[in-house]
């Protein structure tokens, strides 16, 4: 049995698809591409597909991961191209490697997020980020099925960076870009939790919802503060 690991994206309007929507679209793509899938046992067999840490509905992503099991070997790049052609534009398969190591999910320990904050002045965002960085704790609240939960969002945020908006934007409205590295902890700290934290410590309140994109996810390097490619160990094993 061969295992293939794939990286896919959620772009444009497709960021509003739920994880279940993607699962249905991906299973249709597997059938269209005639992928020799391995199936689970039992009365209702399902294709052996393992999804890892899917992004929330409404957020874009350049770095979603899954793993499939095949009954016959296939070239990863050929398989990637076939699946990409079988999915709608915006749900794009952008990378594929043969799984030669274990523990893909264990290598997804942090995410890099980018938040576009229309209507927010970059200087105002910088002041809010400085207040967040200096805070010992940043308590935020989230509604759960068991009611409102309060937790400290500060320890999960490894890095916050501010950027000015692109120079070629078609409007003169202020716009700030926030890039953050967030560790995957329990309870999970999401980008909207960080925005809640910025409001709590600096009264930052964007006038419109942020456009959120996950740029990367992988193993967090504590020394450099960067997030590494989770598929790199499989490529290195193949080269060896």
JSON list of C-alpha atoms in Angstrom, two decimals:
[
{"chain": "A", "resi": 1, "resn": "UNK", "atom": "CA", "xyz": [0.00, 0.00, 0.00]},
{"chain": "A", "resi": 2, "resn": "UNK", "atom": "CA", "xyz": [1.36, 3.41, -0.98]},
{"chain": "A", "resi": 3, "resn": "UNK", "atom": "CA", "xyz": [0.64, 6.59, 1.00]},
{"chain": "A", "resi": 4, "resn": "UNK", "atom": "CA", "xyz": [0.71, 10.02, -0.64]},
{"chain": "A", "resi": 5, "resn": "UNK", "atom": "CA", "xyz": [0.70, 13.32, 1.25]},
{"chain": "A", "resi": 6, "resn": "UNK", "atom": "CA", "xyz": [-0.84, 16.36, -0.42]},
{"chain": "A", "resi": 7, "resn": "UNK", "atom": "CA", "xyz": [-0.85, 20.08, 0.23]},
{"chain": "A", "resi": 8, "resn": "UNK", "atom": "CA", "xyz": [-3.88, 21.99, -1.01]},
{"chain": "A", "resi": 9, "resn": "UNK", "atom": "CA", "xyz": [-5.23, 25.53, -0.92]},
{"chain": "A", "resi": 10, "resn": "UNK", "atom": "CA", "xyz": [-8.51, 27.33, -0.28]},
{"chain": "A", "resi": 11, "resn": "UNK", "atom": "CA", "xyz": [-8.52, 30.54, -2.32]},
{"chain": "A", "resi": 12, "resn": "UNK", "atom": "CA", "xyz": [-11.00, 33.24, -3.30]},
{"chain": "A", "resi": 13, "resn": "UNK", "atom": "CA", "xyz": [-14.65, 32.35, -2.74]},
{"chain": "A", "resi": 14, "resn": "UNK", "atom": "CA", "xyz": [-13.71, 28.76, -1.95]},
{"chain": "A", "resi": 15, "resn": "UNK", "atom": "CA", "xyz": [-12.45, 29.91, 1.46]},
{"chain": "A", "resi": 16, "resn": "UNK", "atom": "CA", "xyz": [-16.12, 29.83, 2.51]},
{"chain": "A", "resi": 17, "resn": "UNK", "atom": "CA", "xyz": [-16.35, 26.08, 1.92]},
{"chain": "A", "resi": 18, "resn": "UNK", "atom": "CA", "xyz": [-16.62, 24.02, 5.07]},
{"chain": "A", "resi": 19, "resn": "UNK", "atom": "CA", "xyz": [-14.31, 21.09, 5.76]},
{"chain": "A", "resi": 20, "resn": "UNK", "atom": "CA", "xyz": [-17.18, 18.74, 4.94]},
{"chain": "A", "resi": 21, "resn": "UNK", "atom": "CA", "xyz": [-17.73, 20.53, 1.61]},
{"chain": "A", "resi": 22, "resn": "UNK", "atom": "CA", "xyz": [-14.08, 19.98, 0.76]},
{"chain": "A", "resi": 23, "resn": "UNK", "atom": "CA", "xyz": [-14.28, 16.31, 1.72]},
{"chain": "A", "resi": 24, "resn": "UNK", "atom": "CA", "xyz": [-17.16, 15.77, -0.71]},
{"chain": "A", "resi": 25, "resn": "UNK", "atom": "CA", "xyz": [-15.40, 17.65, -3.50]},
{"chain": "A", "resi": 26, "resn": "UNK", "atom": "CA", "xyz": [-12.15, 15.75, -2.91]},
{"chain": "A", "resi": 27, "resn": "UNK", "atom": "CA", "xyz": [-13.84, 12.34, -2.94]},
{"chain": "A", "resi": 28, "resn": "UNK", "atom": "CA", "xyz": [-15.49, 13.25, -6.26]},
{"chain": "A", "resi": 29, "resn": "UNK", "atom": "CA", "xyz": [-12.07, 14.26, -7.59]},
{"chain": "A", "resi": 30, "resn": "UNK", "atom": "CA", "xyz": [-10.63, 10.89, -6.53]},
{"chain": "A", "resi": 31, "resn": "UNK", "atom": "CA", "xyz": [-13.31, 9.12, -8.58]},
{"chain": "A", "resi": 32, "resn": "UNK", "atom": "CA", "xyz": [-12.89, 11.38, -11.62]},
{"chain": "A", "resi": 33, "resn": "UNK", "atom": "CA", "xyz": [-9.13, 10.92, -11.59]},
{"chain": "A", "resi": 34, "resn": "UNK", "atom": "CA", "xyz": [-9.59, 7.13, -11.20]},
{"chain": "A", "resi": 35, "resn": "UNK", "atom": "CA", "xyz": [-7.22, 7.02, -8.24]},
{"chain": "A", "resi": 36, "resn": "UNK", "atom": "CA", "xyz": [-6.72, 3.43, -7.00]},
{"chain": "A", "resi": 37, "resn": "UNK", "atom": "CA", "xyz": [-7.86, 4.21, -3.47]},
{"chain": "A", "resi": 38, "resn": "UNK", "atom": "CA", "xyz": [-7.63, 1.85, -0.52]},
{"chain": "A", "resi": 39, "resn": "UNK", "atom": "CA", "xyz": [-10.92, 1.59, 1.40]},
{"chain": "A", "resi": 40, "resn": "UNK", "atom": "CA", "xyz": [-11.83, 0.97, 5.00]},
{"chain": "A", "resi": 41, "resn": "UNK", "atom": "CA", "xyz": [-13.46, -2.30, 6.03]},
{"chain": "A", "resi": 42, "resn": "UNK", "atom": "CA", "xyz": [-17.03, -2.72, 7.29]},
{"chain": "A", "resi": 43, "resn": "UNK", "atom": "CA", "xyz": [-20.55, -2.25, 5.95]},
{"chain": "A", "resi": 44, "resn": "UNK", "atom": "CA", "xyz": [-19.91, 1.28, 4.64]},
{"chain": "A", "resi": 45, "resn": "UNK", "atom": "CA", "xyz": [-16.36, 1.40, 3.24]},
{"chain": "A", "resi": 46, "resn": "UNK", "atom": "CA", "xyz": [-14.80, 4.85, 2.83]},
{"chain": "A", "resi": 47, "resn": "UNK", "atom": "CA", "xyz": [-11.67, 5.95, 0.98]},
{"chain": "A", "resi": 48, "resn": "UNK", "atom": "CA", "xyz": [-8.69, 6.01, 3.31]},
{"chain": "A", "resi": 49, "resn": "UNK", "atom": "CA", "xyz": [-8.11, 9.76, 3.56]},
{"chain": "A", "resi": 50, "resn": "UNK", "atom": "CA", "xyz": [-6.62, 11.40, 6.65]},
{"chain": "A", "resi": 51, "resn": "UNK", "atom": "CA", "xyz": [-7.15, 15.15, 7.04]},
{"chain": "A", "resi": 52, "resn": "UNK", "atom": "CA", "xyz": [-4.90, 17.20, 9.31]},
{"chain": "A", "resi": 53, "resn": "UNK", "atom": "CA", "xyz": [-5.86, 20.38, 11.16]},
{"chain": "A", "resi": 54, "resn": "UNK", "atom": "CA", "xyz": [-8.25, 21.96, 8.66]},
{"chain": "A", "resi": 55, "resn": "UNK", "atom": "CA", "xyz": [-8.60, 25.76, 8.62]},
{"chain": "A", "resi": 56, "resn": "UNK", "atom": "CA", "xyz": [-11.87, 27.27, 9.90]},
{"chain": "A", "resi": 57, "resn": "UNK", "atom": "CA", "xyz": [-14.66, 28.01, 7.42]},
{"chain": "A", "resi": 58, "resn": "UNK", "atom": "CA", "xyz": [-14.29, 31.51, 5.97]},
{"chain": "A", "resi": 59, "resn": "UNK", "atom": "CA", "xyz": [-10.50, 31.62, 6.09]},
{"chain": "A", "resi": 60, "resn": "UNK", "atom": "CA", "xyz": [-8.25, 31.22, 3.09]},
{"chain": "A", "resi": 61, "resn": "UNK", "atom": "CA", "xyz": [-5.29, 28.89, 3.19]},
{"chain": "A", "resi": 62, "resn": "UNK", "atom": "CA", "xyz": [-2.14, 28.11, 1.24]},
{"chain": "A", "resi": 63, "resn": "UNK", "atom": "CA", "xyz": [-1.21, 25.17, 3.47]},
{"chain": "A", "resi": 64, "resn": "UNK", "atom": "CA", "xyz": [-3.81, 22.48, 4.13]},
{"chain": "A", "resi": 65, "resn": "UNK", "atom": "CA", "xyz": [-2.64, 18.86, 4.34]},
{"chain": "A", "resi": 66, "resn": "UNK", "atom": "CA", "xyz": [-4.06, 15.39, 3.87]},
{"chain": "A", "resi": 67, "resn": "UNK", "atom": "CA", "xyz": [-2.85, 11.85, 3.27]},
{"chain": "A", "resi": 68, "resn": "UNK", "atom": "CA", "xyz": [-4.34, 9.16, 1.03]},
{"chain": "A", "resi": 69, "resn": "UNK", "atom": "CA", "xyz": [-3.68, 5.42, 0.84]},
{"chain": "A", "resi": 70, "resn": "UNK", "atom": "CA", "xyz": [-3.48, 3.68, -2.55]},
{"chain": "A", "resi": 71, "resn": "UNK", "atom": "CA", "xyz": [-3.70, 0.03, -3.53]},
{"chain": "A", "resi": 72, "resn": "UNK", "atom": "CA", "xyz": [-1.27, 0.56, -6.44]},
{"chain": "A", "resi": 73, "resn": "UNK", "atom": "CA", "xyz": [1.72, 2.85, -6.68]},
{"chain": "A", "resi": 74, "resn": "UNK", "atom": "CA", "xyz": [1.41, 6.14, -8.55]},
{"chain": "A", "resi": 75, "resn": "UNK", "atom": "CA", "xyz": [3.88, 8.92, -9.31]},
{"chain": "A", "resi": 76, "resn": "UNK", "atom": "CA", "xyz": [3.10, 11.70, -6.79]},
{"chain": "A", "resi": 77, "resn": "UNK", "atom": "CA", "xyz": [3.43, 14.57, -9.28]},
{"chain": "A", "resi": 78, "resn": "UNK", "atom": "CA", "xyz": [1.25, 12.85, -11.90]},
{"chain": "A", "resi": 79, "resn": "UNK", "atom": "CA", "xyz": [-1.36, 12.14, -9.24]},
{"chain": "A", "resi": 80, "resn": "UNK", "atom": "CA", "xyz": [-1.22, 15.76, -8.04]},
{"chain": "A", "resi": 81, "resn": "UNK", "atom": "CA", "xyz": [-1.88, 17.09, -11.54]},
{"chain": "A", "resi": 82, "resn": "UNK", "atom": "CA", "xyz": [-4.81, 14.71, -12.11]},
{"chain": "A", "resi": 83, "resn": "UNK", "atom": "CA", "xyz": [-6.47, 15.62, -8.82]},
{"chain": "A", "resi": 84, "resn": "UNK", "atom": "CA", "xyz": [-5.88, 19.34, -9.35]},
{"chain": "A", "resi": 85, "resn": "UNK", "atom": "CA", "xyz": [-7.65, 19.16, -12.74]},
{"chain": "A", "resi": 86, "resn": "UNK", "atom": "CA", "xyz": [-10.60, 17.41, -11.08]},
{"chain": "A", "resi": 87, "resn": "UNK", "atom": "CA", "xyz": [-11.17, 20.06, -8.40]},
{"chain": "A", "resi": 88, "resn": "UNK", "atom": "CA", "xyz": [-12.75, 23.50, -8.82]},
{"chain": "A", "resi": 89, "resn": "UNK", "atom": "CA", "xyz": [-10.43, 26.50, -9.16]},
{"chain": "A", "resi": 90, "resn": "UNK", "atom": "CA", "xyz": [-9.56, 27.73, -5.69]},
{"chain": "A", "resi": 91, "resn": "UNK", "atom": "CA", "xyz": [-9.27, 24.23, -4.25]},
{"chain": "A", "resi": 92, "resn": "UNK", "atom": "CA", "xyz": [-5.85, 23.55, -5.71]},
{"chain": "A", "resi": 93, "resn": "UNK", "atom": "CA", "xyz": [-3.50, 20.62, -5.08]},
{"chain": "A", "resi": 94, "resn": "UNK", "atom": "CA", "xyz": [-0.10, 22.30, -5.07]},
{"chain": "A", "resi": 95, "resn": "UNK", "atom": "CA", "xyz": [2.29, 19.67, -3.69]},
{"chain": "A", "resi": 96, "resn": "UNK", "atom": "CA", "xyz": [2.52, 15.89, -3.37]},
{"chain": "A", "resi": 97, "resn": "UNK", "atom": "CA", "xyz": [5.10, 13.54, -1.87]},
{"chain": "A", "resi": 98, "resn": "UNK", "atom": "CA", "xyz": [5.20, 9.85, -1.08]},
{"chain": "A", "resi": 99, "resn": "UNK", "atom": "CA", "xyz": [4.92, 9.31, 2.67]},
{"chain": "A", "resi": 100, "resn": "UNK", "atom": "CA", "xyz": [8.26, 7.86, 3.77]},
{"chain": "A", "resi": 101, "resn": "UNK", "atom": "CA", "xyz": [8.12, 8.97, 7.42]},
{"chain": "A", "resi": 102, "resn": "UNK", "atom": "CA", "xyz": [5.53, 8.74, 10.16]},
{"chain": "A", "resi": 103, "resn": "UNK", "atom": "CA", "xyz": [3.70, 11.41, 12.10]},
{"chain": "A", "resi": 104, "resn": "UNK", "atom": "CA", "xyz": [2.59, 14.10, 9.65]},
{"chain": "A", "resi": 105, "resn": "UNK", "atom": "CA", "xyz": [0.04, 15.42, 12.15]},
{"chain": "A", "resi": 106, "resn": "UNK", "atom": "CA", "xyz": [2.76, 15.60, 14.83]},
{"chain": "A", "resi": 107, "resn": "UNK", "atom": "CA", "xyz": [4.72, 17.98, 12.59]},
{"chain": "A", "resi": 108, "resn": "UNK", "atom": "CA", "xyz": [1.86, 20.48, 12.41]},
{"chain": "A", "resi": 109, "resn": "UNK", "atom": "CA", "xyz": [2.60, 22.36, 15.61]},
{"chain": "A", "resi": 110, "resn": "UNK", "atom": "CA", "xyz": [2.10, 25.98, 14.47]},
{"chain": "A", "resi": 111, "resn": "UNK", "atom": "CA", "xyz": [0.55, 28.12, 11.74]},
{"chain": "A", "resi": 112, "resn": "UNK", "atom": "CA", "xyz": [1.52, 31.36, 10.03]},
{"chain": "A", "resi": 113, "resn": "UNK", "atom": "CA", "xyz": [-1.53, 33.59, 9.49]},
{"chain": "A", "resi": 114, "resn": "UNK", "atom": "CA", "xyz": [-1.99, 36.84, 7.59]},
{"chain": "A", "resi": 115, "resn": "UNK", "atom": "CA", "xyz": [-4.87, 39.18, 8.46]},
{"chain": "A", "resi": 116, "resn": "UNK", "atom": "CA", "xyz": [-5.84, 42.03, 6.17]},
{"chain": "A", "resi": 117, "resn": "UNK", "atom": "CA", "xyz": [-7.44, 44.75, 8.28]},
{"chain": "A", "resi": 118, "resn": "UNK", "atom": "CA", "xyz": [-9.28, 47.20, 6.04]},
{"chain": "A", "resi": 119, "resn": "UNK", "atom": "CA", "xyz": [-10.04, 50.51, 7.70]},
{"chain": "A", "resi": 120, "resn": "UNK", "atom": "CA", "xyz": [-7.22, 50.11, 10.27]},
{"chain": "A", "resi": 121, "resn": "UNK", "atom": "CA", "xyz": [-4.30, 52.55, 10.24]},
{"chain": "A", "resi": 122, "resn": "UNK", "atom": "CA", "xyz": [-0.93, 50.72, 10.30]},
{"chain": "A", "resi": 123, "resn": "UNK", "atom": "CA", "xyz": [0.34, 52.94, 13.14]},
{"chain": "A", "resi": 124, "resn": "UNK", "atom": "CA", "xyz": [-2.71, 52.08, 15.22]},
{"chain": "A", "resi": 125, "resn": "UNK", "atom": "CA", "xyz": [-2.07, 48.38, 14.62]},
{"chain": "A", "resi": 126, "resn": "UNK", "atom": "CA", "xyz": [1.58, 48.73, 15.61]},
{"chain": "A", "resi": 127, "resn": "UNK", "atom": "CA", "xyz": [0.60, 50.31, 18.93]},
{"chain": "A", "resi": 128, "resn": "UNK", "atom": "CA", "xyz": [-1.87, 47.47, 19.57]},
{"chain": "A", "resi": 129, "resn": "UNK", "atom": "CA", "xyz": [0.75, 44.82, 18.76]},
{"chain": "A", "resi": 130, "resn": "UNK", "atom": "CA", "xyz": [3.22, 46.44, 21.17]},
{"chain": "A", "resi": 131, "resn": "UNK", "atom": "CA", "xyz": [0.59, 46.33, 23.93]},
{"chain": "A", "resi": 132, "resn": "UNK", "atom": "CA", "xyz": [-0.16, 42.67, 23.17]},
{"chain": "A", "resi": 133, "resn": "UNK", "atom": "CA", "xyz": [3.54, 41.75, 23.23]},
{"chain": "A", "resi": 134, "resn": "UNK", "atom": "CA", "xyz": [4.06, 43.45, 26.61]},
{"chain": "A", "resi": 135, "resn": "UNK", "atom": "CA", "xyz": [1.01, 41.84, 28.24]},
{"chain": "A", "resi": 136, "resn": "UNK", "atom": "CA", "xyz": [1.67, 38.93, 30.60]},
{"chain": "A", "resi": 137, "resn": "UNK", "atom": "CA", "xyz": [-1.80, 37.51, 29.92]},
{"chain": "A", "resi": 138, "resn": "UNK", "atom": "CA", "xyz": [-4.47, 38.32, 27.33]},
{"chain": "A", "resi": 139, "resn": "UNK", "atom": "CA", "xyz": [-7.81, 36.86, 28.35]},
{"chain": "A", "resi": 140, "resn": "UNK", "atom": "CA", "xyz": [-10.39, 36.39, 25.60]},
{"chain": "A", "resi": 141, "resn": "UNK", "atom": "CA", "xyz": [-13.81, 34.79, 25.48]},
{"chain": "A", "resi": 142, "resn": "UNK", "atom": "CA", "xyz": [-15.29, 32.35, 22.99]},
{"chain": "A", "resi": 143, "resn": "UNK", "atom": "CA", "xyz": [-18.77, 30.92, 22.75]},
{"chain": "A", "resi": 144, "resn": "UNK", "atom": "CA", "xyz": [-18.76, 27.11, 22.85]},
{"chain": "A", "resi": 145, "resn": "UNK", "atom": "CA", "xyz": [-21.52, 24.50, 22.96]},
{"chain": "A", "resi": 146, "resn": "UNK", "atom": "CA", "xyz": [-21.11, 24.53, 26.74]},
{"chain": "A", "resi": 147, "resn": "UNK", "atom": "CA", "xyz": [-21.38, 28.31, 27.01]},
{"chain": "A", "resi": 148, "resn": "UNK", "atom": "CA", "xyz": [-18.86, 31.13, 27.14]},
{"chain": "A", "resi": 149, "resn": "UNK", "atom": "CA", "xyz": [-15.27, 30.04, 27.75]},
{"chain": "A", "resi": 150, "resn": "UNK", "atom": "CA", "xyz": [-12.52, 32.40, 28.96]},
{"chain": "A", "resi": 151, "resn": "UNK", "atom": "CA", "xyz": [-8.86, 31.56, 28.28]},
{"chain": "A", "resi": 152, "resn": "UNK", "atom": "CA", "xyz": [-5.45, 33.19, 27.95]},
{"chain": "A", "resi": 153, "resn": "UNK", "atom": "CA", "xyz": [-4.50, 33.65, 24.27]},
{"chain": "A", "resi": 154, "resn": "UNK", "atom": "CA", "xyz": [-1.05, 35.13, 24.94]},
{"chain": "A", "resi": 155, "resn": "UNK", "atom": "CA", "xyz": [1.12, 31.96, 25.34]},
{"chain": "A", "resi": 156, "resn": "UNK", "atom": "CA", "xyz": [0.05, 30.53, 21.97]},
{"chain": "A", "resi": 157, "resn": "UNK", "atom": "CA", "xyz": [1.17, 33.60, 19.98]},
{"chain": "A", "resi": 158, "resn": "UNK", "atom": "CA", "xyz": [4.84, 33.16, 19.14]},
{"chain": "A", "resi": 159, "resn": "UNK", "atom": "CA", "xyz": [5.21, 36.21, 16.91]},
{"chain": "A", "resi": 160, "resn": "UNK", "atom": "CA", "xyz": [3.25, 39.25, 15.73]},
{"chain": "A", "resi": 161, "resn": "UNK", "atom": "CA", "xyz": [4.39, 41.45, 12.83]},
{"chain": "A", "resi": 162, "resn": "UNK", "atom": "CA", "xyz": [2.74, 44.45, 11.19]},
{"chain": "A", "resi": 163, "resn": "UNK", "atom": "CA", "xyz": [3.01, 45.45, 7.54]},
{"chain": "A", "resi": 164, "resn": "UNK", "atom": "CA", "xyz": [1.73, 48.38, 5.54]},
{"chain": "A", "resi": 165, "resn": "UNK", "atom": "CA", "xyz": [-0.87, 47.62, 2.87]},
{"chain": "A", "resi": 166, "resn": "UNK", "atom": "CA", "xyz": [0.33, 47.08, -0.75]},
{"chain": "A", "resi": 167, "resn": "UNK", "atom": "CA", "xyz": [1.13, 50.30, -2.62]},
{"chain": "A", "resi": 168, "resn": "UNK", "atom": "CA", "xyz": [-1.05, 49.38, -5.60]},
{"chain": "A", "resi": 169, "resn": "UNK", "atom": "CA", "xyz": [-4.34, 49.14, -3.69]},
{"chain": "A", "resi": 170, "resn": "UNK", "atom": "CA", "xyz": [-7.22, 50.76, -5.66]},
{"chain": "A", "resi": 171, "resn": "UNK", "atom": "CA", "xyz": [-8.51, 52.76, -2.67]},
{"chain": "A", "resi": 172, "resn": "UNK", "atom": "CA", "xyz": [-7.11, 55.37, -0.32]},
{"chain": "A", "resi": 173, "resn": "UNK", "atom": "CA", "xyz": [-8.79, 53.82, 2.73]},
{"chain": "A", "resi": 174, "resn": "UNK", "atom": "CA", "xyz": [-6.30, 52.80, 5.43]},
{"chain": "A", "resi": 175, "resn": "UNK", "atom": "CA", "xyz": [-5.39, 49.14, 5.53]},
{"chain": "A", "resi": 176, "resn": "UNK", "atom": "CA", "xyz": [-2.96, 47.28, 7.79]},
{"chain": "A", "resi": 177, "resn": "UNK", "atom": "CA", "xyz": [-1.57, 43.78, 7.47]},
{"chain": "A", "resi": 178, "resn": "UNK", "atom": "CA", "xyz": [-0.98, 41.62, 10.54]},
{"chain": "A", "resi": 179, "resn": "UNK", "atom": "CA", "xyz": [1.12, 38.48, 10.29]},
{"chain": "A", "resi": 180, "resn": "UNK", "atom": "CA", "xyz": [1.27, 36.10, 13.24]},
{"chain": "A", "resi": 181, "resn": "UNK", "atom": "CA", "xyz": [2.72, 32.75, 14.19]},
{"chain": "A", "resi": 182, "resn": "UNK", "atom": "CA", "xyz": [0.40, 30.78, 16.47]},
{"chain": "A", "resi": 183, "resn": "UNK", "atom": "CA", "xyz": [1.27, 27.55, 18.21]},
{"chain": "A", "resi": 184, "resn": "UNK", "atom": "CA", "xyz": [-1.30, 24.75, 18.01]},
{"chain": "A", "resi": 185, "resn": "UNK", "atom": "CA", "xyz": [-2.37, 24.38, 21.63]},
{"chain": "A", "resi": 186, "resn": "UNK", "atom": "CA", "xyz": [-5.45, 23.29, 23.59]},
{"chain": "A", "resi": 187, "resn": "UNK", "atom": "CA", "xyz": [-7.77, 25.13, 23.57]},
{"chain": "A", "resi": 188, "resn": "UNK", "atom": "CA", "xyz": [-6.90, 26.19, 20.02]},
{"chain": "A", "resi": 189, "resn": "UNK", "atom": "CA", "xyz": [-6.14, 29.89, 19.57]},
{"chain": "A", "resi": 190, "resn": "UNK", "atom": "CA", "xyz": [-7.54, 31.17, 16.27]},
{"chain": "A", "resi": 191, "resn": "UNK", "atom": "CA", "xyz": [-6.84, 34.43, 14.43]},
{"chain": "A", "resi": 192, "resn": "UNK", "atom": "CA", "xyz": [-10.15, 35.89, 15.62]},
{"chain": "A", "resi": 193, "resn": "UNK", "atom": "CA", "xyz": [-9.07, 35.17, 19.20]},
{"chain": "A", "resi": 194, "resn": "UNK", "atom": "CA", "xyz": [-5.93, 37.24, 18.59]},
{"chain": "A", "resi": 195, "resn": "UNK", "atom": "CA", "xyz": [-8.10, 40.08, 17.26]},
{"chain": "A", "resi": 196, "resn": "UNK", "atom": "CA", "xyz": [-10.20, 39.82, 20.41]},
{"chain": "A", "resi": 197, "resn": "UNK", "atom": "CA", "xyz": [-6.98, 40.06, 22.40]},
{"chain": "A", "resi": 198, "resn": "UNK", "atom": "CA", "xyz": [-5.90, 43.19, 20.52]},
{"chain": "A", "resi": 199, "resn": "UNK", "atom": "CA", "xyz": [-9.26, 44.74, 21.33]},
{"chain": "A", "resi": 200, "resn": "UNK", "atom": "CA", "xyz": [-8.88, 43.79, 25.00]},
{"chain": "A", "resi": 201, "resn": "UNK", "atom": "CA", "xyz": [-5.39, 45.28, 25.44]},
{"chain": "A", "resi": 202, "resn": "UNK", "atom": "CA", "xyz": [-5.53, 48.24, 23.04]},
{"chain": "A", "resi": 203, "resn": "UNK", "atom": "CA", "xyz": [-9.18, 48.78, 22.06]},
{"chain": "A", "resi": 204, "resn": "UNK", "atom": "CA", "xyz": [-8.40, 47.91, 18.43]},
{"chain": "A", "resi": 205, "resn": "UNK", "atom": "CA", "xyz": [-11.69, 47.31, 16.61]},
{"chain": "A", "resi": 206, "resn": "UNK", "atom": "CA", "xyz": [-11.51, 46.85, 12.81]},
{"chain": "A", "resi": 207, "resn": "UNK", "atom": "CA", "xyz": [-14.63, 48.35, 11.16]},
{"chain": "A", "resi": 208, "resn": "UNK", "atom": "CA", "xyz": [-15.04, 45.34, 8.84]},
{"chain": "A", "resi": 209, "resn": "UNK", "atom": "CA", "xyz": [-14.21, 41.64, 9.31]},
{"chain": "A", "resi": 210, "resn": "UNK", "atom": "CA", "xyz": [-10.60, 40.73, 8.66]},
{"chain": "A", "resi": 211, "resn": "UNK", "atom": "CA", "xyz": [-9.63, 38.78, 5.55]},
{"chain": "A", "resi": 212, "resn": "UNK", "atom": "CA", "xyz": [-7.70, 35.84, 7.01]},
{"chain": "A", "resi": 213, "resn": "UNK", "atom": "CA", "xyz": [-5.29, 33.53, 5.18]},
{"chain": "A", "resi": 214, "resn": "UNK", "atom": "CA", "xyz": [-3.15, 30.72, 6.52]},
{"chain": "A", "resi": 215, "resn": "UNK", "atom": "CA", "xyz": [0.21, 31.03, 4.77]},
{"chain": "A", "resi": 216, "resn": "UNK", "atom": "CA", "xyz": [1.94, 27.99, 6.25]},
{"chain": "A", "resi": 217, "resn": "UNK", "atom": "CA", "xyz": [1.75, 25.35, 8.92]},
{"chain": "A", "resi": 218, "resn": "UNK", "atom": "CA", "xyz": [4.33, 22.93, 10.16]},
{"chain": "A", "resi": 219, "resn": "UNK", "atom": "CA", "xyz": [6.84, 22.26, 12.91]},
{"chain": "A", "resi": 220, "resn": "UNK", "atom": "CA", "xyz": [7.63, 25.35, 14.98]},
{"chain": "A", "resi": 221, "resn": "UNK", "atom": "CA", "xyz": [11.35, 26.05, 15.39]},
{"chain": "A", "resi": 222, "resn": "UNK", "atom": "CA", "xyz": [11.77, 27.66, 18.81]},
{"chain": "A", "resi": 223, "resn": "UNK", "atom": "CA", "xyz": [15.27, 28.97, 18.00]},
{"chain": "A", "resi": 224, "resn": "UNK", "atom": "CA", "xyz": [14.38, 30.83, 14.80]},
{"chain": "A", "resi": 225, "resn": "UNK", "atom": "CA", "xyz": [10.67, 31.42, 15.44]},
{"chain": "A", "resi": 226, "resn": "UNK", "atom": "CA", "xyz": [9.85, 30.01, 12.00]},
{"chain": "A", "resi": 227, "resn": "UNK", "atom": "CA", "xyz": [7.51, 27.28, 10.78]},
{"chain": "A", "resi": 228, "resn": "UNK", "atom": "CA", "xyz": [9.16, 24.54, 8.71]},
{"chain": "A", "resi": 229, "resn": "UNK", "atom": "CA", "xyz": [7.78, 22.57, 5.75]},
{"chain": "A", "resi": 230, "resn": "UNK", "atom": "CA", "xyz": [6.11, 19.40, 7.14]},
{"chain": "A", "resi": 231, "resn": "UNK", "atom": "CA", "xyz": [6.71, 17.51, 3.88]},
{"chain": "A", "resi": 232, "resn": "UNK", "atom": "CA", "xyz": [10.47, 18.14, 3.89]},
{"chain": "A", "resi": 233, "resn": "UNK", "atom": "CA", "xyz": [11.33, 14.95, 5.85]},
{"chain": "A", "resi": 234, "resn": "UNK", "atom": "CA", "xyz": [9.57, 12.83, 3.21]},
{"chain": "A", "resi": 235, "resn": "UNK", "atom": "CA", "xyz": [11.47, 14.54, 0.39]},
{"chain": "A", "resi": 236, "resn": "UNK", "atom": "CA", "xyz": [14.76, 14.06, 2.23]},
{"chain": "A", "resi": 237, "resn": "UNK", "atom": "CA", "xyz": [13.99, 10.38, 2.82]},
{"chain": "A", "resi": 238, "resn": "UNK", "atom": "CA", "xyz": [13.21, 9.91, -0.88]},
{"chain": "A", "resi": 239, "resn": "UNK", "atom": "CA", "xyz": [16.50, 11.54, -1.89]},
{"chain": "A", "resi": 240, "resn": "UNK", "atom": "CA", "xyz": [18.42, 9.37, 0.58]}
]
